[in-house]
Coordinates of C-alpha atoms in Angstrom, one line a residue:
X149 CA 30.4 -16.7 4.0
X150 CA 29.4 -20.3 4.8
X151 CA 29.7 -22.4 7.9
X152 CA 32.7 -24.1 6.5
X153 CA 34.4 -20.8 5.8
X154 CA 33.9 -19.8 9.3
X155 CA 35.2 -23.0 10.8
X156 CA 38.7 -22.8 12.4
X157 CA 41.4 -24.6 10.6
X158 CA 44.0 -27.0 11.8
X159 CA 42.8 -27.7 15.3
X160 CA 39.1 -28.0 14.4
X161 CA 38.7 -31.7 15.3
X162 CA 40.7 -31.6 18.5
X163 CA 38.7 -28.5 19.6
X164 CA 35.4 -30.3 19.0
X165 CA 36.6 -33.4 20.9
X166 CA 37.7 -31.3 23.8
X167 CA 34.8 -28.9 24.3
X168 CA 31.9 -30.4 22.5
X169 CA 29.9 -29.2 19.5
X170 CA 27.6 -26.7 21.3
X171 CA 30.1 -24.0 22.0
X172 CA 31.7 -24.5 18.6
X173 CA 28.4 -24.0 16.7
X174 CA 27.5 -21.1 18.9
X175 CA 30.8 -19.5 18.0
X176 CA 30.2 -20.3 14.3
X177 CA 26.7 -18.7 14.4
X178 CA 28.1 -15.5 16.0
X179 CA 30.9 -15.4 13.5
X180 CA 28.5 -15.8 10.6
X181 CA 26.4 -13.0 12.0
X182 CA 29.3 -10.7 12.6
X183 CA 31.0 -11.3 9.3
X184 CA 27.6 -10.9 7.5
X185 CA 27.1 -7.5 9.0
X186 CA 30.6 -6.4 8.0
X187 CA 29.9 -7.0 4.3
X188 CA 27.9 -3.8 3.7
X189 CA 26.4 -0.9 5.5
X190 CA 23.1 -1.7 3.9
X191 CA 23.0 -5.1 5.6
X192 CA 23.9 -3.6 8.9
X193 CA 21.2 -1.0 8.6
X194 CA 18.6 -3.6 7.7
X195 CA 19.6 -5.8 10.6
X196 CA 19.5 -2.9 13.1
X197 CA 16.2 -1.7 11.8
X198 CA 14.8 -5.3 12.0
X199 CA 16.1 -5.6 15.6
X200 CA 14.6 -2.3 16.6
X201 CA 11.2 -3.1 15.1
X202 CA 11.2 -6.5 16.7
X203 CA 12.1 -5.1 20.1
X204 CA 9.4 -2.5 19.9
X205 CA 6.8 -5.2 18.9
X206 CA 8.0 -7.5 21.6
X207 CA 7.8 -4.7 24.2
X208 CA 4.3 -3.8 23.1
X209 CA 3.3 -7.5 23.3
X210 CA 4.8 -7.8 26.8
X211 CA 3.1 -4.7 28.1
X212 CA -0.2 -5.8 26.6
X213 CA 0.0 -9.3 28.1
X214 CA 1.0 -7.9 31.5
X215 CA -2.0 -5.6 31.4
X216 CA -4.2 -8.6 30.6
X217 CA -3.2 -10.3 33.9
X218 CA -6.4 -11.0 35.9
X219 CA -8.7 -11.0 32.8
X220 CA -11.0 -14.0 32.6
X221 CA -10.0 -14.4 28.9
X222 CA -6.3 -14.1 29.4
X223 CA -5.6 -17.9 29.1
X224 CA -7.7 -18.1 25.9
X225 CA -5.7 -15.4 24.2
X226 CA -2.4 -16.7 25.4
X227 CA -3.1 -20.2 24.2
X228 CA -4.3 -19.1 20.7
X229 CA -1.4 -16.6 20.4
X230 CA 1.2 -19.3 21.1
X231 CA -0.5 -21.6 18.5
X232 CA -0.2 -18.8 15.9
X233 CA 3.4 -18.2 16.9
X234 CA 4.2 -21.9 16.3
X235 CA 2.4 -21.8 13.0
X236 CA 4.6 -18.8 12.0
X237 CA 7.8 -20.7 13.0
X238 CA 6.6 -23.7 10.9
X239 CA 5.9 -21.8 7.6
X240 CA 8.5 -18.9 7.7
X241 CA 11.5 -21.2 6.7
X242 CA 9.6 -22.1 3.6
X243 CA 9.1 -18.5 2.5
X244 CA 12.4 -17.1 3.7
X245 CA 15.0 -19.8 3.4
X246 CA 17.9 -17.3 2.7
X247 CA 17.2 -15.4 5.9
X248 CA 19.5 -17.6 7.9
X249 CA 22.3 -19.4 6.1
X250 CA 22.6 -22.0 8.9
X251 CA 19.2 -23.3 7.9
X252 CA 21.1 -25.3 5.2
X253 CA 22.6 -28.3 7.0
X254 CA 23.9 -29.7 3.7
X255 CA 26.9 -27.4 4.2
X256 CA 28.0 -29.7 7.0
X257 CA 27.7 -33.0 5.0
X258 CA 31.5 -33.4 4.5
X259 CA 32.3 -32.9 8.2
X260 CA 32.8 -36.0 10.5
X261 CA 29.9 -35.2 12.8
X262 CA 27.4 -37.6 14.4
X263 CA 23.7 -36.6 13.8
X264 CA 22.7 -36.7 17.5
X265 CA 25.3 -34.2 18.9
X266 CA 24.9 -32.2 15.7
X267 CA 21.2 -31.5 16.0
X268 CA 21.7 -30.6 19.7
X269 CA 24.4 -28.1 18.7
X270 CA 22.3 -26.7 15.9
X271 CA 19.3 -26.3 18.2
X272 CA 21.3 -24.3 20.7
X273 CA 22.9 -22.2 17.9
X274 CA 19.4 -21.6 16.5
X275 CA 18.4 -19.8 19.8
X276 CA 20.6 -16.9 18.7
X277 CA 18.6 -14.5 16.6
X278 CA 15.8 -12.0 16.4
X279 CA 13.0 -14.6 16.0
X280 CA 14.0 -16.5 19.2
X281 CA 14.3 -13.2 21.1
X282 CA 10.7 -12.2 20.1
X283 CA 9.4 -15.7 21.0
X284 CA 11.1 -15.6 24.4
X285 CA 9.6 -12.3 25.3
X286 CA 6.1 -13.4 24.1
X287 CA 6.3 -16.6 26.1
X288 CA 7.5 -14.7 29.2
X289 CA 4.6 -12.2 28.9
X290 CA 2.2 -15.1 28.4
X291 CA 3.3 -16.7 31.7
X292 CA 3.1 -13.4 33.5
X293 CA -0.5 -13.0 32.2
X294 CA -1.8 -16.3 33.5
X295 CA 0.4 -17.4 36.3
X296 CA -1.2 -17.2 39.8
X297 CA 0.5 -19.1 42.7
X298 CA 3.7 -20.9 43.3
X299 CA 2.8 -24.0 41.3
X300 CA 2.0 -21.8 38.3
X301 CA 5.3 -19.9 38.6
X302 CA 7.2 -23.3 38.6
X303 CA 5.2 -24.4 35.5
X304 CA 6.0 -21.1 33.9
X305 CA 9.7 -21.5 34.4
X306 CA 9.4 -24.8 32.5
X307 CA 7.0 -23.5 29.9
X308 CA 9.0 -20.5 28.7
X309 CA 12.1 -22.4 27.5
X310 CA 10.0 -25.4 26.4
X311 CA 7.8 -23.2 24.2
X312 CA 10.9 -21.6 22.6
X313 CA 12.6 -25.0 22.0
X314 CA 9.5 -26.5 20.4
X315 CA 9.2 -23.6 18.1
X316 CA 12.8 -23.6 17.0
X317 CA 12.9 -27.4 16.6
X318 CA 9.7 -27.2 14.5
X319 CA 11.3 -24.6 12.2
X320 CA 14.5 -26.6 12.0
X321 CA 12.8 -29.9 11.2
X322 CA 10.6 -28.3 8.5
X323 CA 13.6 -26.5 7.0
X324 CA 15.8 -29.7 7.0
X325 CA 13.0 -31.8 5.5
X326 CA 12.5 -29.3 2.6
X327 CA 16.0 -27.9 2.2
X328 CA 16.4 -29.2 -1.3
X329 CA 13.1 -27.7 -2.2
X330 CA 14.1 -24.4 -0.6
X331 CA 17.4 -24.2 -2.5
X332 CA 15.8 -25.0 -5.9
X333 CA 13.8 -22.9 -8.3
X334 CA 10.6 -24.0 -6.6
X335 CA 12.0 -22.7 -3.3
X336 CA 12.7 -19.3 -4.9
X337 CA 9.1 -19.4 -6.1
X338 CA 7.9 -19.8 -2.6
X339 CA 9.9 -16.8 -1.5
X340 CA 8.4 -14.7 -4.3
X341 CA 4.9 -15.8 -3.3
X342 CA 5.5 -15.1 0.4
X343 CA 4.2 -11.5 0.1
X344 CA 1.0 -12.9 -1.4
X345 CA 0.5 -15.4 1.5
X346 CA 1.0 -12.6 4.0
X347 CA -1.4 -10.3 2.2
X348 CA -4.1 -13.0 2.0
X349 CA -3.5 -13.9 5.6
X350 CA -4.0 -10.3 6.6
X351 CA -7.4 -10.3 4.8
X352 CA -8.5 -13.4 6.6
X353 CA -7.3 -12.0 10.0
X354 CA -9.3 -8.9 9.3
X355 CA -12.4 -10.9 8.5
X356 CA -11.8 -13.0 11.6
X357 CA -11.5 -10.0 13.8
X358 CA -14.7 -8.5 12.5
X359 CA -16.5 -11.8 13.0
X360 CA -15.1 -12.0 16.5
X361 CA -16.3 -8.5 17.4
X362 CA -19.8 -9.4 16.2
X363 CA -19.8 -12.7 18.0
X364 CA -19.1 -11.2 21.4
X365 CA -15.3 -11.1 21.8
X366 CA -12.8 -13.7 23.1
X367 CA -15.5 -15.7 24.9
X368 CA -16.6 -17.1 21.6
X369 CA -13.1 -18.6 21.1
X370 CA -13.0 -20.5 24.3
X371 CA -14.2 -23.8 22.7
X372 CA -11.3 -23.5 20.2
X373 CA -8.9 -22.7 23.0
X374 CA -10.0 -25.8 24.9
X375 CA -8.7 -27.9 22.0
X376 CA -5.6 -25.8 21.2
X377 CA -4.4 -25.9 24.8
X378 CA -3.6 -29.6 24.3
X379 CA -1.5 -28.9 21.1
X380 CA 2.2 -28.2 21.5
X381 CA 3.7 -25.7 22.2
X382 CA 0.4 -24.1 23.4
X383 CA 0.0 -27.0 25.8
X384 CA 3.1 -25.8 27.7
X385 CA 1.6 -22.4 28.3
X386 CA -1.8 -24.0 28.9
X387 CA -0.2 -25.9 31.8
X388 CA 0.5 -22.6 33.5
X389 CA -3.2 -21.8 33.4
X390 CA -4.1 -25.2 34.7
X391 CA -1.7 -25.0 37.6
X392 CA -3.2 -21.6 38.4
X393 CA -6.6 -23.2 38.7
X394 CA -5.2 -26.1 40.9
X395 CA -5.5 -28.7 38.2
X396 CA -2.0 -30.0 38.8
X397 CA -2.5 -33.4 37.0
X398 CA -3.7 -31.6 33.9
X399 CA -0.8 -29.2 34.0
X400 CA 1.7 -32.1 34.2
X401 CA 0.0 -33.8 31.3
X402 CA 0.1 -30.7 29.2
X403 CA 3.8 -30.2 29.9
X404 CA 4.4 -33.9 28.9
X405 CA 2.6 -33.3 25.6
X406 CA 5.0 -30.5 24.8
X407 CA 8.0 -32.5 25.9
X408 CA 6.9 -35.4 23.8
X409 CA 6.4 -33.1 20.8
X410 CA 10.0 -31.8 21.3
X411 CA 11.3 -35.3 21.3
X412 CA 9.4 -36.2 18.2
X413 CA 10.6 -33.1 16.4
X414 CA 14.2 -33.8 17.3
X415 CA 13.8 -37.3 16.1
X416 CA 12.3 -36.2 12.8
X417 CA 15.0 -33.6 12.4
X418 CA 17.7 -36.1 13.0
X419 CA 16.1 -38.5 10.5
X420 CA 15.9 -35.8 7.8
X421 CA 19.4 -34.7 8.5
X422 CA 20.8 -38.3 8.1
X423 CA 18.8 -38.7 4.8
X424 CA 20.0 -35.3 3.6
X425 CA 23.7 -36.1 4.3
X426 CA 23.7 -39.6 2.9
X427 CA 21.2 -39.8 0.1
X428 CA 22.2 -38.5 -3.4
X429 CA 20.6 -35.4 -4.8
X430 CA 17.9 -36.6 -7.3
X431 CA 18.3 -33.4 -9.4
X432 CA 21.4 -34.8 -11.1
X433 CA 19.7 -38.0 -11.9
X434 CA 16.7 -36.2 -13.4
X435 CA 19.0 -34.0 -15.4
X436 CA 20.5 -37.1 -17.2
X437 CA 17.1 -38.6 -18.2
X438 CA 15.9 -37.9 -21.7
X439 CA 13.1 -35.4 -21.9
X440 CA 10.6 -34.9 -24.7
X441 CA 10.4 -31.3 -23.7
X442 CA 14.1 -30.7 -24.4
X443 CA 13.8 -32.3 -27.8
X444 CA 11.0 -29.9 -28.7
X445 CA 8.5 -32.7 -29.2
X446 CA 6.2 -32.1 -26.3
X447 CA 2.7 -32.0 -27.7
X448 CA 0.9 -33.8 -24.8
X449 CA -1.8 -32.6 -22.4
X450 CA -3.0 -29.0 -22.9
X451 CA -0.3 -28.3 -25.5
X452 CA -1.8 -30.9 -27.8
X453 CA -5.0 -28.8 -27.9
X454 CA -3.2 -25.6 -29.0
X455 CA -3.1 -24.7 -32.7
X456 CA -0.2 -25.4 -34.9
X457 CA 2.2 -22.8 -36.1
X458 CA 3.3 -19.5 -34.5
X459 CA 0.1 -19.1 -32.6
X460 CA 0.4 -22.4 -30.7
X461 CA 4.2 -21.9 -30.1
X462 CA 3.7 -18.4 -28.6
X463 CA 0.7 -19.6 -26.5
X464 CA 2.8 -22.5 -25.2
X465 CA 5.7 -20.2 -24.4
X466 CA 3.4 -17.8 -22.5
X467 CA 1.8 -20.6 -20.5
X468 CA 5.2 -21.9 -19.6
X469 CA 6.2 -18.4 -18.3
X470 CA 3.2 -18.6 -15.9
X471 CA 4.4 -22.0 -14.6
X472 CA 8.1 -21.5 -14.5
X473 CA 9.1 -17.9 -14.3
X474 CA 9.0 -16.8 -10.6
X475 CA 8.0 -13.2 -11.3
X476 CA 5.3 -14.1 -13.8
X477 CA 4.0 -16.9 -11.5
X478 CA 3.8 -14.5 -8.5
X479 CA 1.9 -11.9 -10.6
X480 CA -0.6 -14.5 -11.8
X481 CA -1.2 -16.1 -8.4
X482 CA -1.6 -12.7 -6.8
X483 CA -4.2 -11.7 -9.4
X484 CA -6.0 -15.0 -9.1
X485 CA -6.1 -14.9 -5.3
X486 CA -7.0 -11.2 -4.9
X487 CA -9.5 -11.4 -7.8
X488 CA -11.5 -14.0 -5.8
X489 CA -10.9 -12.8 -2.2
X490 CA -12.1 -9.2 -2.7
X491 CA -15.6 -10.0 -4.1
X492 CA -16.2 -13.1 -2.0
X493 CA -15.1 -11.6 1.3
X494 CA -17.2 -8.5 0.7
X495 CA -20.1 -10.7 -0.1
X496 CA -19.5 -12.8 3.0
X497 CA -19.4 -9.7 5.2
X498 CA -22.8 -8.6 3.7
X499 CA -21.4 -5.3 2.3
X500 CA -20.7 -6.5 -1.3
X501 CA -22.6 -6.7 -4.5
X502 CA -22.4 -9.3 -7.3
X503 CA -20.8 -6.6 -9.4
X504 CA -17.7 -6.9 -7.3
X505 CA -17.0 -9.9 -9.4
X506 CA -15.8 -7.6 -12.2
X507 CA -12.8 -7.0 -10.0
X508 CA -11.5 -10.4 -11.1
X509 CA -11.6 -9.5 -14.7
X510 CA -9.7 -6.3 -14.0
X511 CA -7.0 -8.1 -12.0
X512 CA -6.5 -10.7 -14.6
X513 CA -6.6 -8.2 -17.5
X514 CA -3.6 -6.4 -16.0
X515 CA -1.5 -9.5 -16.9
X516 CA -1.7 -8.3 -20.5
X517 CA 0.3 -5.1 -19.7
X518 CA 4.1 -5.2 -20.3
X519 CA 3.9 -8.4 -22.2
X520 CA 7.5 -8.0 -23.5
X521 CA 9.0 -7.1 -20.1
X522 CA 8.6 -10.6 -18.8
X523 CA 10.9 -11.8 -21.7
X524 CA 13.7 -9.5 -20.3
X525 CA 16.8 -9.7 -22.5
X526 CA 15.5 -12.9 -24.2
X527 CA 13.1 -10.7 -26.1
X528 CA 15.8 -10.4 -28.8
X529 CA 14.8 -13.9 -30.0
X530 CA 11.2 -12.8 -30.3
X531 CA 12.3 -9.6 -32.1
X532 CA 14.2 -11.7 -34.7
X533 CA 11.0 -13.5 -35.6
X534 CA 9.0 -10.2 -36.1
X535 CA 9.7 -8.7 -39.5
X536 CA 6.3 -7.1 -40.2
X537 CA 3.1 -5.9 -38.7
X538 CA 1.5 -9.2 -39.5
X539 CA 4.1 -11.1 -37.4
X540 CA 3.6 -8.6 -34.5
X541 CA -0.1 -9.1 -34.8
X542 CA 0.2 -12.9 -34.6
X543 CA 2.6 -12.6 -31.6
X544 CA 0.2 -10.3 -29.6
X545 CA -2.9 -12.2 -30.6
X546 CA -1.3 -15.5 -29.4
X547 CA -0.3 -13.9 -26.1
X548 CA -3.8 -12.6 -25.6
X549 CA -5.3 -16.0 -26.4
X550 CA -3.0 -17.7 -23.9
X551 CA -4.2 -15.2 -21.3
X552 CA -7.8 -15.9 -22.2
X553 CA -7.4 -19.6 -21.6
X554 CA -7.0 -18.8 -17.9
X555 CA -9.0 -15.6 -17.5
X556 CA -12.3 -16.5 -19.2
X557 CA -13.1 -19.6 -17.1
X558 CA -11.8 -17.9 -14.0
X559 CA -14.0 -14.9 -14.5
X560 CA -17.0 -17.1 -15.0
X561 CA -16.1 -19.0 -11.8
X562 CA -15.7 -15.9 -9.7
X563 CA -18.9 -14.4 -11.0
X564 CA -20.9 -17.6 -10.2
X565 CA -19.3 -17.9 -6.7
X566 CA -20.0 -14.3 -5.9
X567 CA -23.6 -14.6 -7.1
X568 CA -24.1 -17.7 -5.0
X569 CA -22.8 -16.0 -1.9
X570 CA -24.8 -12.8 -2.4
X571 CA -27.9 -14.8 -3.6
X572 CA -28.5 -12.6 -6.6
X573 CA -28.7 -15.0 -9.5
X574 CA -30.8 -12.6 -11.6
X575 CA -27.8 -10.3 -12.0
X576 CA -25.4 -13.1 -13.0
X577 CA -25.7 -12.7 -16.9
X578 CA -25.3 -8.9 -16.7
X579 CA -22.3 -9.1 -14.4
X580 CA -20.7 -11.7 -16.6
X581 CA -21.3 -9.6 -19.7
X582 CA -19.8 -6.5 -18.0
X583 CA -16.8 -8.6 -16.9
X584 CA -16.2 -9.8 -20.5
X585 CA -16.4 -6.2 -21.8
X586 CA -13.9 -5.0 -19.2
X587 CA -11.6 -7.9 -19.9
X588 CA -11.6 -7.1 -23.6
X589 CA -10.8 -3.5 -22.9
X590 CA -7.9 -4.5 -20.6
X591 CA -6.5 -6.7 -23.4
X592 CA -6.8 -3.9 -25.9
X593 CA -5.1 -1.3 -23.7
X594 CA -2.6 -3.9 -22.5
X595 CA -1.4 -4.6 -26.0
X596 CA -1.0 -1.0 -26.8
X597 CA 0.8 -0.3 -23.5
X598 CA 3.1 -3.2 -24.1
X599 CA 4.2 -1.6 -27.4
X600 CA 4.3 2.0 -26.3
X601 CA 5.5 1.8 -22.7
X602 CA 7.6 -1.3 -22.2
X603 CA 9.8 -1.7 -19.1
X604 CA 12.2 -4.3 -17.7
X605 CA 11.3 -6.7 -14.8
X606 CA 14.5 -7.4 -12.8
X607 CA 15.1 -11.0 -11.9
X608 CA 17.4 -10.5 -9.0
X609 CA 14.9 -9.5 -6.3
X610 CA 11.7 -11.1 -5.1
X611 CA 10.0 -7.8 -4.6
X612 CA 11.7 -5.7 -7.3
X613 CA 9.4 -5.5 -10.3
X614 CA 10.7 -2.4 -12.1
X615 CA 14.2 -1.6 -13.1
X616 CA 15.8 1.7 -11.8
X617 CA 14.7 4.7 -13.8
X618 CA 11.6 3.0 -15.3
X619 CA 9.1 3.6 -12.6
X620 CA 7.5 6.4 -14.6
X621 CA 7.0 4.0 -17.5
X622 CA 5.4 1.4 -15.3
X623 CA 3.0 3.9 -13.8
X624 CA 1.9 5.3 -17.2
X625 CA 1.5 1.7 -18.6
X626 CA -0.6 0.4 -15.7
X627 CA -2.6 3.3 -14.5
X628 CA -3.0 5.0 -17.8
X629 CA -4.0 1.7 -19.4
X630 CA -6.6 1.1 -16.7
X631 CA -8.1 4.5 -17.1
X632 CA -8.3 3.9 -20.9
X633 CA -9.9 0.5 -20.2
X634 CA -12.5 2.1 -18.1
X635 CA -13.3 4.6 -20.8
X636 CA -13.5 1.8 -23.4
X637 CA -15.9 -0.1 -21.2
X638 CA -18.1 2.9 -20.8
X639 CA -20.7 1.9 -23.4
X640 CA -21.5 -1.4 -21.6
X641 CA -21.3 0.3 -18.2
X642 CA -23.8 3.0 -19.4
X643 CA -26.1 0.3 -20.8
X644 CA -26.0 -1.5 -17.4
X645 CA -26.8 1.7 -15.5
X646 CA -29.6 2.5 -17.9
X647 CA -31.3 -0.9 -17.6
X648 CA -31.2 -0.6 -13.8
X649 CA -32.4 3.0 -13.8
X650 CA -35.2 2.3 -16.2
X651 CA -36.3 -0.7 -14.1
X652 CA -35.8 -3.1 -17.1
X653 CA -34.4 -5.9 -14.9
X654 CA -35.9 -8.5 -17.2
X655 CA -33.5 -7.3 -20.0
X656 CA -30.3 -7.6 -18.0
X657 CA -29.6 -10.9 -19.6
X658 CA -28.9 -8.9 -22.9
X659 CA -25.7 -7.7 -21.3
X660 CA -24.1 -11.1 -21.6
X661 CA -24.1 -11.3 -25.4
X662 CA -23.5 -7.6 -25.7
X663 CA -20.5 -7.7 -23.4
X664 CA -19.1 -10.8 -25.0
X665 CA -19.3 -9.4 -28.5
X666 CA -18.1 -5.9 -27.5
X667 CA -15.2 -7.4 -25.5
X668 CA -14.1 -9.6 -28.4
X669 CA -14.3 -6.6 -30.9
X670 CA -12.4 -4.1 -28.7
X671 CA -9.7 -6.6 -27.9
X672 CA -9.2 -7.5 -31.6
X673 CA -9.1 -3.8 -32.4
X674 CA -6.5 -3.1 -29.7
X675 CA -4.2 -5.9 -30.9
X676 CA -4.6 -4.7 -34.5
X677 CA -3.6 -1.1 -33.5
X678 CA -0.7 -2.3 -31.4
X679 CA 0.8 -4.6 -34.0
X680 CA 2.3 -2.0 -36.4
X681 CA 3.5 0.0 -33.4
X682 CA 5.2 -3.1 -32.0
X683 CA 6.9 -3.8 -35.4
X684 CA 8.1 -0.2 -35.8
X685 CA 9.4 0.1 -32.2
X686 CA 11.3 -3.2 -31.8
X687 CA 14.7 -1.6 -31.1
X688 CA 13.2 0.6 -28.5
X689 CA 11.3 -2.2 -26.9
X690 CA 14.4 -4.4 -26.8
X691 CA 16.4 -1.7 -25.2
X692 CA 13.7 -1.0 -22.6
X693 CA 13.1 -4.6 -21.5
X694 CA 16.8 -5.5 -21.4
X695 CA 17.6 -2.7 -19.0
X696 CA 18.8 -3.7 -15.5

């Protein structure tokens, strides 16, 4: 249900003229919420569960902030917490644009509404929801934690709604400025990658918490808080602390900073809204322009370096999947990010070894598994071009080569960076050789798993990567393949252990050529063995990847 569907008919314009836009838009927001919950019991359950979890988190935050009252570091924590909250409001609309249908103001483009009253009504309507409720409780707890004296209480009465309004206006201005991105394929890509961003963010938060505990607690963050307390909306809550200390001039200035920020955000929001409702959508113009890619003549850039024939065509198709398909892109970006974060963060914390760099080869090698699943039902076009084991071999080899274009330089990069952070350059050749051997084993087992255990990747959900009934196939393909890859890498692993155990550190450089040659051979052998099985099982593979 859209905003226009929820609008009352017949007397809509007279009603707006008589009572203003604010109550109308509040009523529309409540109608959207109520009708959305009526659509399915699953949606109601998800909303109730989200509400309960949010209330529990808000209650915990409130109790914790009240308990912090009187602590010498209370203001530091409150200021930094409000800054993180504002950051969350700024980025969440980019990752979850479908979470609130009213984030799309283009639905109102055909209504005779002026931008000024419209953004005020949208701002008030935006205060209805789980996010604003959590923000309100957090701001209230922050004021209770730092307010001492009548002047601070007065500042707190101003700071709580001001913080909430700045956060909501920030989210609205960001969403309106990027609404065409959010409703496009790139916007859906952002939603798919949101889990990665959250996961990476958690890793950095964990690292920051460990560094903070070693540095002596919140006192080490006071210089940062001294700067952040002048940034909106943290400045509004910082004003409460300033008023508690008797710095009334500073408190007034901090409140004015947040008020100024609110005015600027409202102005930017109105400007983006006017542009959105009056400017044509450039996507239709771009669609009418001739494209070399549509005509099949695109041989520029990297594609010009690819070989001719079937190998180059398959490599180009695989690389385009990485760039264009949301699920494939999410998988690759996750592997690239985690493959670098795990070894580097362990090295930074002083608990890692340069051999942690092999984790990158393992993460990227997993992209070879379920090669045909990413084609989904379009695999039938590939199947039509495979009439023999030779055709299947060329198909699998080209896919492996496309993967190596990314994985080989990236593996070298991660290994060099990890060695630089750890400071163990002597182990660099051995680790790189071991990584190459592991990568070759992953390519070999991935090709075989793609032929023997294919499964479909649904396209309808950002976090749904296996079709119903195929979870067993996915587990066998991934975990069985990784165990087999570890077994295949055993000769190079055993050689590495023997060289270290026998104190032949001067010969560790031999692992580089040995690992490179062994990885090349084992990947070639795996593709050769997988080719006839792929050609023989084309109907089964097509049925499996087309499911769901």
